[in-house]
Amino acid sequence: MITLQCPLPLRDYPNIVMGHGGGGKLSRDLVEHLFAPTFDNALLAPLNDQAVFAMENARLAFTTDSFVVKPIFFPGGTIGDLAINGTVNDLAMSGARPLYLSAGFILEEGFSLDDLTRVVYSMGAAAKRAGVQIVTGDTKVVEAGHGDKIYINTAGIGIVPDDVNISAGNARAGDAIILSGAIGLHGIAILSQREGLRFDSEILSDCAPLHDLVATMLAITRDIHVLRDPTRGGIASALNEIADAGKIGIEIDERAIRVPRDVASACEMLGLDPFYVANEGKLIAFVPNEIAPRVIDAMRAHALGGDAAIIGRAVAAHPGMVVARTSIGATRIVDMMIGEQLPRIC
Amino acid sequence: MQSLDTYRDEARVRAVCDEIARVATREWTLMEVCGGQTHSIMRYGIDQLLPKQIELVHGPGCPVCVTPLEVIDRALAIAARPDVIFTSFGDMLRVPGSTTDLFQIKAKGGDVRIVYSPLDALQVARANPGKQVVFFAVGFETTAPANGMAVFQARREGLKNFSILVSHALVPPAIIALLSDPENRVKGFLAAGHVCAVMGYREYEPLAEKYRVPIVVTGFEPLDIANGILACVRQLEECRAQVENAYPRAVLREGNVAAQKLIAEVYQVCDRKWRGIGEIPASGWRLRDNLREFDAELRFDVGDLRVNESPLCISGLVLQGRKKPNECVAFGKQCTPAKPLGATMVSTEGACAAYYRYARHTFALVG
């Protein structure tokens, strides 16, 4: 018998709240308690950002992502750049070479054609830069007030080399954890443009396609265990998901994580923790400790990995938990967020 | 930000903690009054660097935590009205009332907006003349001047669609209440630096003298807090009980005189209920009688709401420094930040949330 009840209670929320889209525990709840058990299959089960499967003689990576960012134009990019790079990066995090993308547009009645053109041109340029083709698409229009200018969905496929096997569940105690560069740029660039919060800053989104950086790393070693791009929920959420999936503990050193001064200042002012702020052009890699220095050398030679550094290690202790060494040399937990990060009163 | 790095530097903080260990000859229990300091202590792990003989207990200075449940329910009742745009600082949105929270009101169609300043709420009121715009004015003395300024401006502009739901609490009466408790074991206080930046610290001088307790004005960075603890321990070891300013880069003895003048024009002292603690005489501010047209509680007639708390929750004892969060049987089990039983588990400045988020690896759960 089919019942219209959640398989497991969803943290007592009878309605969707914004936090369900925040990339934290609430988002995770929706996936683990509703989507995954309902759609139940072996390819979905690892809950990676993409599915990898064999077809004929090739291994394919397949992913989809929707883009509802506001504002649609922001310092360092547009919703169109994100729609291409976000999906390219989801593919790249499996080690895949991205090939073809689809683009679905949901447009609000009254949206300016000039702005649509600007978005579409930015998608064209981003696709060219990433070396992918947009080969199919769809357009829908909703009544004014039933959308917010433009929403974009992209799906993508890519080819995964035979000897590459990257998944969050592959993290092993002893792995070195590499972060490709400074954190917090995208999230703060977006926040700086939000209505009611506008502040002057030079912070640009780090939005960029990462597949070429990944290819550079794979040229050094095929033995990369995990790759993640820490988007919504920041590096804290990505590390927690990996600790969970790999049943390992994680130890990081806060002082090894580069937070640009502007980002740090904005976070101080708003009461935000940069570890939870979104990135769109950074990756976290888990690699065997002994090859980490060579991987880092290769990353640093790449335009998108100039600040790559080891930020910590996977350990056998405290599985599922991320513990950070703080700036004063003590320790603290780096937890998963519940919903969205909330600015504090004082 | 260069200066902030200095205040978070391991060598400097360790040097002060080593000095605390050298100075302290016996056990001392100190209370940091402010939730922002509690957050800093757990976030950086300052307690891990202190000698065993120094115990920190956490005070009632988290504005989200001490806001009574019925005030939250009043906010929810107002926010659910179709004619209202309800504005608030972000961390009040997740605080559960007796049946719902502001996030769910928003999800069901309520117009709830996060603002970063009460003056932004005023801007929302100007831009939406057909709606009633309410700002949730929660906080200690720190946020009172800006909230007062919003009311002040609204009156000057003749804005008829703006009001604030006031829940202001005052620190000195809370310290008196703690010190008057026969079970009090706090021997010294770290006063909240930002409260003192507004109010100065003259009003603490009679308290230090009457109750023979050192009160040290303390900042929020790890080095500030370590310095505040050191000053407090030195006084205790030397049998002194004075008000001392360990945060001179932000605080003057007189405080911010212009802000105090505005506060006096906008607010008057009232009795106030503290969540988990109860009524403390003369421990809050409400709008002055000539400004009560801007009081949302009257405008929307929600003053009579009364509710009960979860019987499991010991947040009152936590807020008075009589229990540590991890001594609660519900901590980390029935009560987590995802499903809080009391406000101390909700706010990032709440002691229970700070213990859970940053330090649950350092102790075992009880019960």
XYZ file of C-alpha atoms in Angstrom:
713
model
C 0.000 0.000 0.000
C 1.240 3.469 -0.825
C 0.960 6.041 1.920
C 1.761 9.698 1.537
C 3.925 9.809 4.603
C 7.593 10.489 4.952
C 9.549 7.259 5.513
C 11.172 8.982 8.501
C 10.223 12.169 10.297
C 11.887 15.219 8.773
C 12.942 17.081 11.881
C 9.384 18.047 12.688
C 8.990 20.568 9.891
C 5.586 20.158 8.222
C 6.587 22.597 5.475
C 9.682 23.283 3.439
C 11.745 26.063 5.026
C 14.675 27.881 3.396
C 17.098 25.763 5.414
C 16.062 22.679 3.408
C 18.017 24.243 0.534
C 20.952 25.439 2.628
C 23.245 22.460 2.161
C 23.265 21.618 5.873
C 21.546 18.999 8.001
C 18.046 19.898 6.813
C 19.033 19.442 3.146
C 20.695 16.180 4.055
C 17.529 15.042 5.836
C 15.433 15.534 2.723
C 17.871 13.472 0.676
C 18.452 10.691 3.224
C 14.914 10.360 4.528
C 12.826 11.054 1.444
C 14.613 11.030 -1.913
C 17.212 8.304 -1.405
C 14.892 5.680 0.183
C 12.163 6.358 -2.393
C 14.399 6.283 -5.485
C 16.489 3.551 -3.880
C 19.233 2.201 -6.189
C 22.902 1.349 -6.063
C 24.084 4.300 -8.170
C 22.264 6.855 -6.016
C 23.237 5.269 -2.712
C 26.748 6.766 -2.306
C 25.116 10.253 -2.417
C 27.965 11.751 -4.378
C 27.413 14.884 -6.450
C 27.176 12.673 -9.530
C 26.467 9.070 -10.493
C 29.173 7.055 -12.256
C 28.202 3.991 -14.306
C 29.470 1.824 -17.141
C 27.780 1.925 -20.522
C 28.974 -0.029 -23.532
C 32.733 0.484 -23.370
C 32.764 3.748 -21.429
C 32.328 4.849 -17.815
C 30.019 7.824 -17.669
C 29.438 10.439 -14.990
C 25.974 12.011 -14.913
C 24.760 14.923 -12.797
C 22.178 17.701 -12.536
C 21.940 20.964 -10.653
C 19.519 23.898 -10.459
C 20.489 27.541 -10.110
C 18.295 30.067 -8.319
C 20.971 32.535 -7.204
C 19.935 36.072 -6.345
C 21.134 38.521 -7.595
C 21.573 36.985 -11.054
C 24.534 39.283 -11.791
C 27.173 39.488 -9.087
C 30.829 40.509 -8.787
C 32.814 37.880 -10.660
C 29.994 36.164 -12.558
C 26.362 35.570 -13.465
C 23.773 32.867 -12.851
C 24.793 31.624 -16.318
C 28.446 31.153 -15.336
C 27.319 29.249 -12.260
C 24.937 27.043 -14.255
C 27.798 25.878 -16.475
C 30.627 25.724 -13.942
C 28.489 24.164 -11.204
C 27.568 21.192 -13.365
C 31.040 20.934 -14.904
C 32.456 20.804 -11.366
C 29.991 18.181 -10.170
C 31.199 16.003 -13.066
C 34.852 16.880 -12.443
C 34.598 15.733 -8.809
C 34.302 12.155 -10.094
C 37.447 12.643 -12.175
C 35.327 12.873 -15.326
C 36.099 14.845 -18.463
C 32.844 16.838 -18.929
C 31.374 16.605 -22.433
C 27.727 17.567 -22.922
C 25.276 19.691 -20.943
C 21.563 20.359 -21.113
C 20.029 23.704 -20.157
C 16.468 24.197 -18.873
C 15.192 27.732 -18.359
C 12.270 28.768 -16.173
C 11.608 32.411 -16.962
C 9.302 34.814 -15.169
C 6.851 36.822 -17.226
C 8.239 40.339 -17.559
C 11.934 39.364 -17.285
C 14.062 41.676 -19.427
C 15.240 40.180 -22.705
C 18.473 42.172 -22.409
C 19.202 40.471 -19.091
C 18.309 37.059 -20.534
C 20.681 37.709 -23.409
C 23.435 38.654 -20.992
C 22.875 35.439 -19.024
C 22.824 33.266 -22.132
C 25.964 34.905 -23.563
C 27.736 34.260 -20.253
C 26.677 30.600 -20.472
C 28.041 30.382 -24.006
C 31.366 31.871 -22.929
C 31.585 29.647 -19.836
C 30.819 26.514 -21.889
C 33.526 27.448 -24.364
C 36.045 28.022 -21.582
C 35.170 24.661 -20.018
C 35.263 22.869 -23.361
C 31.703 21.522 -23.085
C 28.761 21.791 -25.453
C 25.162 22.584 -24.539
C 23.395 20.075 -26.734
C 19.770 20.146 -25.608
C 17.458 22.414 -23.685
C 13.992 23.556 -22.674
C 12.211 26.837 -21.933
C 9.186 27.490 -19.735
C 7.609 30.773 -18.703
C 5.709 31.250 -15.432
C 3.383 34.101 -14.534
C 4.807 37.247 -12.973
C 5.242 36.696 -9.260
C 5.541 32.892 -9.607
C 9.285 32.849 -10.139
C 12.188 35.200 -9.600
C 13.373 36.428 -13.024
C 15.181 33.276 -14.104
C 15.918 29.796 -12.806
C 18.265 27.514 -14.720
C 18.710 23.757 -14.537
C 21.659 22.097 -16.175
C 22.465 18.405 -16.434
C 25.735 17.049 -17.739
C 27.589 13.931 -18.730
C 31.269 13.209 -18.905
C 33.665 10.294 -19.335
C 35.526 8.846 -16.370
C 38.899 7.188 -17.069
C 38.837 3.423 -16.382
C 41.399 3.453 -13.589
C 39.866 6.363 -11.649
C 37.597 5.653 -8.695
C 36.750 8.750 -6.681
C 33.994 8.750 -4.073
C 33.390 10.259 -0.624
C 33.218 6.724 0.749
C 36.818 6.078 -0.339
C 38.385 8.337 2.290
C 40.951 6.388 4.367
C 42.540 7.101 7.716
C 45.969 8.556 6.970
C 44.872 10.456 3.858
C 46.172 13.989 3.505
C 43.430 16.583 2.942
C 44.231 19.199 0.321
C 42.313 22.451 -0.211
C 42.935 24.163 -3.554
C 42.837 27.785 -2.363
C 41.239 30.606 -0.369
C 37.678 30.116 0.882
C 34.514 32.188 1.178
C 34.794 34.354 -1.949
C 31.619 33.332 -3.754
C 29.303 33.468 -0.749
C 30.536 36.867 0.385
C 30.473 38.289 -3.164
C 26.781 37.308 -3.346
C 25.998 38.613 0.155
C 27.620 41.951 -0.629
C 24.967 42.510 -3.316
C 21.946 41.384 -1.315
C 19.126 43.836 -0.827
C 19.431 45.655 2.469
C 23.006 44.584 2.975
C 24.896 46.140 0.090
C 28.470 46.850 1.101
C 31.392 47.986 -0.980
C 34.010 45.358 -1.489
C 36.461 44.154 -4.046
C 35.507 40.546 -3.415
C 34.844 38.620 -6.633
C 33.190 35.217 -6.843
C 35.695 32.434 -7.450
C 33.286 30.783 -9.925
C 35.431 28.639 -12.277
C 35.488 25.212 -13.971
C 37.711 22.794 -12.051
C 37.984 19.832 -14.445
C 41.299 20.933 -15.857
C 42.792 21.250 -12.370
C 41.479 17.748 -11.633
C 43.040 16.441 -14.855
C 46.354 17.957 -13.749
C 46.074 16.115 -10.438
C 45.110 12.844 -12.117
C 48.190 13.149 -14.321
C 50.285 12.862 -11.133
C 48.335 9.991 -9.598
C 45.218 7.937 -10.255
C 45.074 7.237 -6.530
C 42.884 10.196 -5.534
C 40.341 8.918 -2.992
C 37.894 11.804 -2.690
C 37.162 15.075 -4.477
C 34.526 17.581 -3.402
C 33.785 21.153 -4.396
C 32.678 22.871 -1.190
C 29.741 24.916 -2.496
C 26.653 25.524 -0.310
C 27.482 24.893 3.317
C 31.184 25.569 2.661
C 34.154 23.391 3.569
C 32.568 22.499 6.924
C 29.624 20.732 5.302
C 31.784 19.057 2.637
C 34.207 17.688 5.261
C 31.359 16.445 7.452
C 29.783 14.624 4.515
C 33.107 12.966 3.702
C 33.695 11.989 7.359
C 30.240 10.469 7.378
C 30.526 8.616 4.071
C 34.070 7.341 4.687
C 33.427 6.471 8.366
C 36.636 8.295 9.239
C 37.486 11.174 11.550
C 38.893 14.402 10.203
C 41.437 16.714 11.809
C 42.102 20.097 10.266
C 44.305 23.010 11.248
C 42.426 26.330 11.060
C 45.655 28.192 10.477
C 46.326 26.240 7.277
C 43.055 27.407 5.720
C 43.380 30.629 3.788
C 40.591 33.143 4.385
C 41.189 36.367 2.418
C 41.210 39.465 4.637
C 38.122 40.987 2.956
C 36.198 37.762 3.447
C 37.312 37.514 7.067
C 36.265 41.129 7.711
C 32.848 40.650 6.123
C 32.327 37.456 8.141
C 33.315 39.237 11.370
C 30.899 42.041 10.623
C 27.987 39.749 9.796
C 28.661 37.112 12.443
C 29.317 34.351 9.884
C 31.874 31.547 9.985
C 33.842 31.405 6.692
C 34.000 27.609 6.981
C 30.283 27.554 6.108
C 30.395 30.111 3.295
C 29.964 28.867 -0.302
C 32.774 28.484 -2.828
C 32.352 27.915 -6.570
C 35.923 27.393 -7.741
C 37.651 25.394 -4.997
C 38.082 21.707 -4.339
C 38.948 19.464 -1.431
C 40.975 16.319 -2.191
C 41.780 13.273 -0.047
C 44.964 11.602 -1.274
C 47.429 9.126 0.244
C 49.809 11.114 2.411
C 52.970 10.049 0.570
C 51.896 11.459 -2.796
C 50.317 14.653 -1.407
C 53.430 16.847 -1.910
C 53.619 15.949 -5.609
C 49.906 16.567 -6.093
C 50.241 19.957 -4.408
C 53.212 20.911 -6.589
C 51.159 20.137 -9.686
C 48.135 22.057 -8.366
C 50.234 25.108 -7.543
C 51.460 25.216 -11.121
C 47.826 25.501 -12.278
C 46.012 28.862 -12.388
C 43.182 27.597 -10.158
C 45.373 25.863 -7.568
C 48.045 28.458 -6.791
C 47.285 28.407 -3.060
C 46.776 24.660 -2.691
C 47.830 23.399 0.727
C 47.402 20.483 3.098
C 44.800 21.508 5.671
C 44.577 18.297 7.669
C 44.336 14.515 7.767
C 41.798 11.741 7.876
C 42.134 9.734 11.105
C 40.729 6.525 12.562
C 39.599 8.280 15.768
C 36.176 9.960 16.160
C 34.609 8.610 12.942
C 32.062 10.984 11.405
C 33.419 13.973 13.308
C 35.491 16.923 12.094
C 37.795 18.428 14.731
C 39.800 21.595 14.123
C 42.924 22.877 15.824
C 42.049 26.508 16.579
C 44.239 29.562 16.124
C 45.252 29.397 19.804
C 46.208 25.725 19.580
C 43.153 24.207 21.303
C 40.556 22.028 19.571
C 36.930 22.429 18.579
C 34.337 20.541 16.599
C 33.463 21.779 13.126
C 29.840 20.747 12.896
C 27.420 20.437 10.037
C 25.057 23.385 9.819
C 21.382 22.834 10.620
C 19.892 25.033 7.933
C 21.289 28.315 6.777
C 23.892 30.376 8.567
C 22.174 33.104 10.554
C 23.712 36.473 11.277
C 23.888 37.106 15.021
C 22.253 39.855 17.058
C 25.493 41.199 18.455
C 42.164 42.528 10.500
C 45.846 42.563 11.319
C 44.969 43.546 14.878
C 42.443 40.705 15.238
C 45.104 38.157 14.306
C 47.175 39.513 17.173
C 44.339 38.785 19.607
C 44.042 35.207 18.308
C 47.721 34.372 18.427
C 48.598 31.107 20.165
C 51.871 32.285 21.732
C 50.333 35.422 23.228
C 47.258 33.631 24.570
C 49.369 30.798 26.005
C 51.663 33.298 27.721
C 48.695 34.872 29.517
C 47.261 31.440 30.417
C 50.665 30.421 31.831
C 50.642 33.593 33.920
C 47.124 32.723 35.184
C 48.449 29.302 36.225
C 51.367 30.956 38.035
C 49.167 33.495 39.865
C 46.292 31.182 40.880
C 47.094 29.470 44.194
C 43.622 28.003 44.756
C 40.384 27.213 42.939
C 38.342 30.104 41.578
C 34.979 30.063 39.825
C 34.497 32.948 37.404
C 31.504 33.829 35.287
C 31.680 35.362 31.839
C 28.445 37.293 31.669
C 28.004 37.500 27.938
C 27.006 34.756 25.510
C 29.407 36.217 22.952
C 32.233 35.465 25.363
C 30.909 31.934 25.979
C 30.865 31.419 22.218
C 34.456 32.655 21.914
C 35.651 30.449 24.796
C 34.196 27.309 23.201
C 34.940 28.337 19.591
C 38.648 28.799 20.315
C 38.903 26.289 23.160
C 40.217 28.862 25.639
C 39.038 26.687 28.562
C 41.428 23.948 27.352
C 44.392 26.268 27.916
C 43.426 27.343 31.438
C 44.856 25.713 34.584
C 42.589 23.228 36.361
C 41.984 25.528 39.334
C 40.097 28.057 37.175
C 36.499 27.156 36.401
C 34.442 29.245 34.001
C 30.669 29.205 34.348
C 28.478 30.783 31.772
C 26.263 33.732 32.473
C 22.829 34.940 31.432
C 24.086 37.335 28.763
C 22.625 35.721 25.661
C 19.754 37.902 24.465
C 18.130 35.087 22.498
C 18.294 32.736 25.501
C 16.711 35.000 28.098
C 13.867 36.199 25.917
C 10.755 34.676 27.550
C 8.803 32.112 25.560
C 5.698 34.282 25.621
C 7.605 37.102 23.908
C 8.586 34.644 21.156
C 4.944 33.595 20.888
C 3.923 37.254 20.643
C 6.418 37.708 17.821
C 5.022 34.648 16.046
C 1.431 35.863 16.444
C 2.347 39.236 14.967
C 4.486 37.764 12.166
C 1.645 35.467 11.057
C -0.654 38.421 10.354
C -1.171 39.100 6.638
C -0.887 42.883 7.113
C 2.568 42.616 8.740
C 6.161 42.546 7.507
C 8.096 41.151 10.457
C 11.794 42.025 10.589
C 14.395 40.490 12.871
C 18.061 39.728 13.358
C 18.765 36.309 11.865
C 19.310 34.247 14.987
C 15.811 34.888 16.345
C 14.262 33.076 13.378
C 15.047 29.567 14.564
C 14.044 30.116 18.196
C 11.061 27.860 18.806
C 7.928 29.292 20.376
C 5.461 26.918 21.990
C 4.232 25.541 18.660
C 6.208 26.983 15.754
C 9.097 29.285 14.769
C 9.574 32.262 12.468
C 11.018 30.060 9.691
C 7.776 28.115 9.560
C 5.681 31.276 9.680
C 7.713 32.403 6.657
C 7.245 29.040 4.932
C 3.478 29.367 5.366
C 3.434 32.735 3.631
C 4.278 35.154 6.448
C 6.471 38.056 5.357
C 9.476 37.555 7.661
C 12.712 39.304 6.722
C 16.201 39.178 8.180
C 17.678 42.645 8.615
C 21.101 43.660 9.842
C 20.034 46.850 11.577
C 16.766 48.276 12.927
C 17.369 51.202 10.579
C 16.988 48.745 7.679
C 13.599 47.809 9.128
C 12.719 51.489 9.071
C 13.629 51.557 5.391
C 11.286 48.599 4.803
C 8.513 50.613 6.492
C 9.138 53.621 4.265
C 9.066 51.414 1.167
C 5.847 49.589 2.178
C 3.370 52.200 3.409
C 0.458 49.774 3.002
C 1.947 47.272 5.491
C 2.671 47.301 9.194
C 6.420 46.806 9.682
C 7.535 45.386 13.030
C 11.112 45.023 14.249
C 11.932 42.450 16.926
C 14.015 44.590 19.302
C 15.824 41.962 21.335
C 19.052 42.504 23.190
C 20.944 43.928 26.122
C 22.132 47.499 26.516
C 24.294 46.926 23.424
C 21.520 46.976 20.834
C 19.292 49.478 22.645
C 20.739 52.660 21.116
C 20.210 51.530 17.511
C 16.723 50.204 18.302
C 15.939 53.452 20.087
C 17.247 55.430 17.139
C 14.818 53.623 14.828
C 11.871 54.662 17.029
C 13.265 58.161 17.328
C 13.472 58.498 13.543
C 10.050 56.928 12.996
C 8.516 59.580 15.245
C 10.422 62.370 13.555
C 9.232 61.211 10.126
C 5.700 60.574 11.363
C 5.850 56.946 10.200
C 2.571 55.355 11.216
C 3.339 51.823 10.008
C 6.450 51.101 12.101
C 6.668 49.574 15.561
C 9.069 47.471 17.609
C 8.455 44.453 19.802
C 10.723 45.284 22.726
C 12.552 42.742 24.853
C 15.529 44.577 26.286
C 17.377 43.183 29.288
C 19.857 44.909 31.593
C 23.047 43.317 32.903
C 23.572 44.882 36.372
C 20.221 43.698 37.843
C 21.005 40.176 36.609
C 24.393 40.252 38.347
C 22.672 41.414 41.556
C 20.158 38.564 41.256
C 22.981 36.028 40.844
C 24.979 37.441 43.762
C 21.915 37.534 46.026
C 21.315 33.819 45.487
C 22.470 31.847 48.560
C 23.769 29.095 46.262
C 25.962 31.477 44.302
C 29.516 30.201 43.862
C 30.779 32.800 41.406
C 33.770 34.640 42.870
C 34.481 37.040 40.037
C 32.808 38.373 36.897
C 33.988 39.098 33.393
C 31.645 41.927 32.383
C 30.527 42.212 28.757
C 32.784 44.610 26.887
C 30.226 45.769 24.337
C 27.586 46.479 26.998
C 30.179 48.577 28.820
C 31.161 50.332 25.583
C 27.627 51.756 25.612
C 26.913 52.109 29.336
C 30.409 52.562 30.766
C 31.230 50.732 33.991
C 30.430 53.181 36.747
C 27.205 51.328 37.542
C 29.238 48.206 38.418
C 31.362 49.982 41.037
C 28.750 49.871 43.847
C 28.166 46.160 43.059
C 31.850 45.265 43.361
C 32.004 47.090 46.673
C 28.743 45.811 48.169
C 29.212 42.151 47.228
C 33.018 42.130 47.535
C 33.422 40.727 44.037
C 35.876 41.700 41.294
C 34.228 42.738 38.019
C 36.548 42.955 35.022
C 35.370 44.594 31.800
C 36.401 42.041 29.178
C 36.434 41.852 25.379
C 35.651 38.951 23.069
C 38.838 37.801 21.371
C 40.817 34.941 22.960
C 43.567 37.263 24.189
C 40.963 39.699 25.611
C 39.265 36.910 27.521
C 42.550 35.494 28.827
C 43.551 38.994 29.984
C 40.159 39.459 31.679
C 40.570 36.163 33.533
C 44.113 37.074 34.585
C 43.004 40.471 35.958
C 40.129 38.812 37.830
C 42.322 36.077 39.336
C 44.957 38.632 40.375
C 42.300 40.613 42.261
C 40.981 37.490 43.977
C 44.471 36.374 44.980
C 45.187 39.850 46.363
C 41.789 40.040 48.146
C 40.738 43.012 46.044
C 37.219 43.555 44.716
C 37.248 46.335 42.167
C 35.890 47.181 38.766
C 38.767 46.970 36.347
C 38.878 47.700 32.629
C 40.706 44.970 30.690
C 39.185 46.189 27.410
C 40.435 49.780 27.232
C 40.645 49.805 23.451
C 36.834 49.854 23.308
C 35.527 50.940 26.711
C 35.612 54.208 28.673
C 34.457 54.535 32.284
C 31.700 56.927 31.151
C 30.733 54.780 28.154
C 29.053 56.309 25.113
C 27.356 59.373 26.550
C 25.437 60.253 23.385
C 23.979 56.729 23.224
C 23.000 56.875 26.894
C 21.205 60.168 26.288
C 19.197 58.628 23.456
C 18.369 55.584 25.590
C 17.086 57.854 28.379
C 14.835 59.662 25.920
C 13.369 56.486 24.430
C 13.178 53.884 27.214
C 12.164 53.604 30.820
C 13.145 50.863 33.262
C 10.619 48.089 33.888
C 10.421 44.735 35.674
C 11.143 41.891 33.333
C 10.886 38.134 33.113
C 14.074 36.274 32.125
C 13.567 32.950 30.420
C 14.563 30.117 32.729
C 15.286 32.496 35.626
C 12.044 34.329 36.329
C 11.146 37.912 37.083
C 13.997 40.270 38.030
C 12.939 43.704 39.294
C 13.969 46.731 37.224
C 15.910 44.536 34.792
C 14.442 45.636 31.468
C 13.581 48.600 29.322
C 10.300 49.390 27.666
C 9.375 52.338 25.486
C 8.523 55.540 27.359
C 4.825 56.349 27.691
C 4.995 59.098 25.061
C 6.398 56.577 22.526
C 4.096 53.652 23.209
C 2.346 54.125 19.890
C 5.507 52.446 18.507
C 5.176 49.463 20.861
C 4.087 46.444 18.799
C 2.824 44.631 21.899
C 0.143 47.296 22.342
C -0.473 47.914 18.665
C -1.286 44.253 18.032
C -2.731 43.524 21.472
C -0.633 40.416 22.188
C 0.409 41.296 25.746
C -1.707 38.599 27.399
C -0.087 35.487 25.897
C 1.211 33.126 28.608
C 2.923 29.744 28.077
C 4.823 26.924 29.801
C 8.374 25.620 29.276
C 9.667 22.077 28.691
C 10.002 20.363 32.108
C 13.238 18.612 31.020
C 15.120 21.799 30.187
C 17.537 23.170 32.813
C 18.474 26.286 30.859
C 17.567 28.450 33.853
C 20.258 26.773 35.948
C 22.701 27.013 33.043
C 21.996 30.725 32.648
C 22.676 31.247 36.353
C 25.941 29.346 36.182
C 24.672 26.636 38.524
C 24.847 23.819 35.987
C 27.040 23.176 32.971
C 25.231 22.272 29.748
C 26.718 18.755 29.716
C 25.259 18.096 33.174
C 21.761 18.062 31.663
C 20.258 14.610 30.960
C 18.668 15.889 27.744
C 21.901 17.447 26.394
C 22.890 15.935 23.062
C 19.993 13.475 23.255
C 16.472 14.906 23.341
C 18.005 18.360 23.011
C 20.288 19.307 20.093
C 20.592 22.450 17.948
C 18.377 20.730 15.373
C 15.689 20.076 17.993
C 16.243 22.427 20.916
C 14.202 22.124 24.112
C 15.335 25.498 25.418
C 16.741 28.693 24.043
C 20.284 28.052 25.309
C 20.508 25.324 22.633
C 19.261 27.585 19.836
C 21.334 30.716 19.702
C 24.969 30.434 18.632
C 25.684 32.385 21.817
C 23.726 29.988 23.994
C 25.970 27.977 26.315
C 24.335 24.639 25.403
C 24.688 25.265 21.671
C 28.324 26.348 22.105
C 29.101 23.168 24.090
C 27.352 21.025 21.513
C 28.824 22.691 18.458
C 32.411 23.028 19.541
C 33.236 20.844 22.494
C 31.144 17.684 22.685
C 34.326 15.744 21.841
C 35.827 16.785 25.194
C 33.322 15.201 27.595
C 30.966 12.226 27.915
C 27.209 12.679 27.918
C 25.462 12.047 31.240
C 22.336 10.027 32.011
